[in-house]
Short mmCIF file of C-alpha atoms in Angstrom, two decimals:
data_model
loop_
_atom_site.label_atom_id
_atom_site.label_comp_id
_atom_site.label_asym_id
_atom_site.label_seq_id
_atom_site.Cartn_x
_atom_site.Cartn_y
_atom_site.Cartn_z
CA UNK A 227 53.58 -93.92 101.10
CA UNK A 228 52.09 -92.38 104.22
CA UNK A 229 51.19 -88.69 104.28
CA UNK A 230 53.76 -87.91 107.00
CA UNK A 231 56.54 -89.72 105.12
CA UNK A 232 55.60 -87.89 101.92
CA UNK A 233 55.68 -84.52 103.71
CA UNK A 234 59.09 -85.32 105.24
CA UNK A 235 60.47 -86.29 101.81
CA UNK A 236 59.28 -82.98 100.35
CA UNK A 237 60.95 -81.04 103.18
CA UNK A 238 64.19 -82.98 102.70
CA UNK A 239 64.22 -82.22 98.99
CA UNK A 240 63.79 -78.50 99.68
CA UNK A 241 66.70 -78.45 102.12
CA UNK A 242 69.83 -77.83 100.08
CA UNK A 243 73.28 -79.02 100.98
CA UNK A 244 75.45 -76.23 102.32
CA UNK A 245 79.17 -75.54 102.12
CA UNK A 246 81.49 -73.39 104.24
CA UNK A 247 82.84 -70.35 102.42
CA UNK A 248 85.58 -67.89 103.35
CA UNK A 249 84.38 -64.35 102.64
CA UNK A 250 86.74 -61.45 101.98
CA UNK A 251 86.95 -58.07 100.28
CA UNK A 252 89.20 -56.59 97.67
CA UNK A 253 88.49 -52.88 97.67
CA UNK A 254 84.75 -52.63 98.21
CA UNK A 255 83.99 -55.88 96.36
CA UNK A 256 83.01 -58.95 98.40
CA UNK A 257 84.15 -62.42 97.33
CA UNK A 258 83.78 -65.93 98.71
CA UNK A 259 85.88 -69.04 98.21
CA UNK A 260 84.91 -72.56 99.34
CA UNK A 261 86.83 -73.35 102.51
CA UNK A 262 87.93 -76.64 100.95
CA UNK A 263 89.82 -74.57 98.36
CA UNK A 264 91.60 -72.48 101.00
CA UNK A 265 94.94 -73.79 102.25
CA UNK A 266 95.54 -70.90 104.64
CA UNK A 267 94.93 -67.23 105.24
CA UNK A 268 98.44 -65.85 105.68
CA UNK A 269 99.95 -62.54 106.62
CA UNK A 270 101.36 -60.72 103.62
CA UNK A 271 105.08 -61.28 103.34
CA UNK A 272 107.76 -59.59 101.37
CA UNK A 273 107.34 -60.35 97.70
CA UNK A 274 110.00 -60.56 95.05
CA UNK A 275 109.81 -60.06 91.31
CA UNK A 276 109.64 -62.83 88.75
CA UNK A 277 111.84 -62.18 85.71
CA UNK A 278 109.73 -61.16 82.71
CA UNK A 279 106.49 -60.99 84.73
CA UNK A 280 105.04 -57.51 85.23
CA UNK A 281 104.61 -56.72 88.94
CA UNK A 282 101.02 -55.72 88.10
CA UNK A 283 100.34 -59.40 87.36
CA UNK A 284 102.33 -61.23 89.98
CA UNK A 285 105.35 -61.94 92.09
CA UNK A 286 106.57 -64.57 94.54
CA UNK A 287 106.40 -64.60 98.32
CA UNK A 288 108.55 -66.56 100.77
CA UNK A 289 106.09 -69.02 102.26
CA UNK A 290 107.16 -71.65 104.81
CA UNK A 291 110.52 -72.12 103.10
CA UNK A 292 109.17 -72.18 99.55
CA UNK A 293 108.35 -69.64 96.87
CA UNK A 294 104.58 -69.14 96.59
CA UNK A 295 103.30 -67.60 93.36
CA UNK A 296 101.30 -64.46 94.09
CA UNK A 297 98.88 -63.10 91.51
CA UNK A 298 97.47 -59.65 92.12
CA UNK A 299 93.77 -59.35 92.90
CA UNK A 300 93.49 -56.70 90.19
CA UNK A 301 94.78 -59.08 87.52
CA UNK A 302 93.03 -62.18 88.90
CA UNK A 303 89.66 -60.79 89.99
CA UNK A 304 89.47 -57.41 88.27
CA UNK A 305 89.00 -55.73 91.64
CA UNK A 306 90.96 -52.66 92.68
CA UNK A 307 92.59 -53.05 96.10
CA UNK A 308 91.66 -50.44 98.66
CA UNK A 309 95.18 -50.23 100.03
CA UNK A 310 97.95 -52.50 101.27
CA UNK A 311 96.63 -56.05 101.73
CA UNK A 312 95.87 -57.28 105.23
CA UNK A 313 96.01 -60.95 104.24
CA UNK A 314 96.99 -63.35 101.49
CA UNK A 315 94.50 -66.09 100.68
CA UNK A 316 96.52 -69.21 99.87
CA UNK A 317 94.56 -71.43 97.50
CA UNK A 318 94.93 -75.20 97.86
CA UNK A 319 95.52 -77.70 95.10
CA UNK A 320 92.69 -80.07 94.17
CA UNK A 321 93.59 -82.51 96.95
CA UNK A 322 93.74 -79.68 99.49
CA UNK A 323 97.15 -80.90 100.64
CA UNK A 324 99.46 -78.20 99.32
CA UNK A 325 99.40 -74.51 98.41
CA UNK A 326 99.02 -73.62 94.75
CA UNK A 327 98.92 -69.82 94.68
CA UNK A 328 98.24 -66.79 96.80
CA UNK A 329 96.45 -63.54 96.20
CA UNK A 330 96.31 -60.47 98.42
CA UNK A 331 93.01 -59.34 99.93
CA UNK A 332 92.08 -56.16 101.75
CA UNK A 333 90.06 -57.77 104.51
CA UNK A 334 88.87 -61.21 105.55
CA UNK A 335 85.22 -61.03 106.60
CA UNK A 336 84.78 -64.54 108.01
CA UNK A 337 83.14 -67.88 107.33
CA UNK A 338 79.57 -68.40 106.16
CA UNK A 339 77.44 -71.40 105.27
CA UNK A 340 75.90 -71.08 101.82
CA UNK A 341 74.00 -73.46 99.56
CA UNK A 342 76.19 -75.62 97.36
CA UNK A 343 76.56 -74.08 93.92
CA UNK A 344 74.53 -75.63 91.16
CA UNK A 345 74.55 -73.03 88.37
CA UNK A 346 78.03 -72.11 87.21
CA UNK A 347 79.16 -69.07 85.27
CA UNK A 348 82.22 -69.16 83.05
CA UNK A 349 85.55 -68.14 84.54
CA UNK A 350 86.74 -67.97 88.13
CA UNK A 351 83.45 -66.46 89.34
CA UNK A 352 81.01 -69.36 89.54
CA UNK A 353 77.98 -67.38 90.71
CA UNK A 354 76.79 -64.23 92.45
CA UNK A 355 74.75 -64.59 95.64
CA UNK A 356 73.54 -62.30 98.38
CA UNK A 357 75.59 -62.64 101.56
CA UNK A 358 74.41 -60.45 104.43
CA UNK A 359 72.67 -58.16 101.95
CA UNK A 360 75.67 -57.73 99.63
CA UNK A 361 76.06 -59.26 96.18
CA UNK A 362 79.09 -61.53 96.55
CA UNK A 363 81.13 -63.18 93.82
CA UNK A 364 81.45 -66.90 94.56
CA UNK A 365 84.80 -68.19 93.30
CA UNK A 366 85.72 -71.63 92.03
CA UNK A 367 89.17 -72.54 93.43
CA UNK A 368 90.26 -74.71 90.50
CA UNK A 369 89.16 -72.15 87.92
CA UNK A 370 90.86 -69.42 89.95
CA UNK A 371 94.15 -71.34 89.75
CA UNK A 372 93.63 -71.98 86.04
CA UNK A 373 92.98 -68.26 85.49
CA UNK A 374 96.16 -67.38 87.40
CA UNK A 375 98.19 -69.76 85.22
CA UNK A 376 96.70 -68.21 82.08
CA UNK A 377 97.54 -64.70 83.29
CA UNK A 378 101.14 -65.61 84.06
CA UNK A 379 101.62 -67.47 80.77
CA UNK A 380 100.07 -64.61 78.82
CA UNK A 381 102.23 -61.98 80.53
CA UNK A 382 105.57 -63.60 79.70
CA UNK A 383 106.90 -62.36 76.35
CA UNK A 384 107.38 -65.14 73.81
CA UNK A 385 110.91 -63.95 73.05
CA UNK A 386 112.04 -63.82 76.71
CA UNK A 387 115.43 -65.33 77.47
CA UNK A 388 116.75 -65.76 80.98
CA UNK A 389 120.42 -64.71 81.07
CA UNK A 390 121.00 -66.65 84.33
CA UNK A 391 120.13 -69.94 82.61
CA UNK A 392 122.11 -69.65 79.41
CA UNK A 393 119.38 -67.86 77.48
CA UNK A 394 116.80 -70.60 77.99
CA UNK A 395 113.32 -69.79 79.27
#
């Protein structure tokens, strides 16, 4: 192998693949979600309650003619909102073709290119990295959706009966 080819190979190995990430804040906490996991950034709409689900965990929002499950950022991310949300991040399903859930955010910061994640933490937060000098929680879209499903399932009482459906849950 020639010296120039060897040097080029070394440089190529050092260059990491990058991904596009949507960055946003909940309260003063910065987060990022891979853009491939984002279906849309929507305006917050009027939400309605879900029987047996505490409003502190979630609700539903009218979204393009359908009901979109909304899970609060406090329940989902453990971050206290700074006020009324400016946007709702709509998370895509694994194929990226349809919305799976939404969660309110205080402020969308923008898009950034970051190295692809290699090390993964447990839970919805896959890693923490510095973005523009701030420690940012990098979220895994699939784990975020799994966490939301766990929260909703855990919040529904086991003895709940829905009177509108003949007592069935």
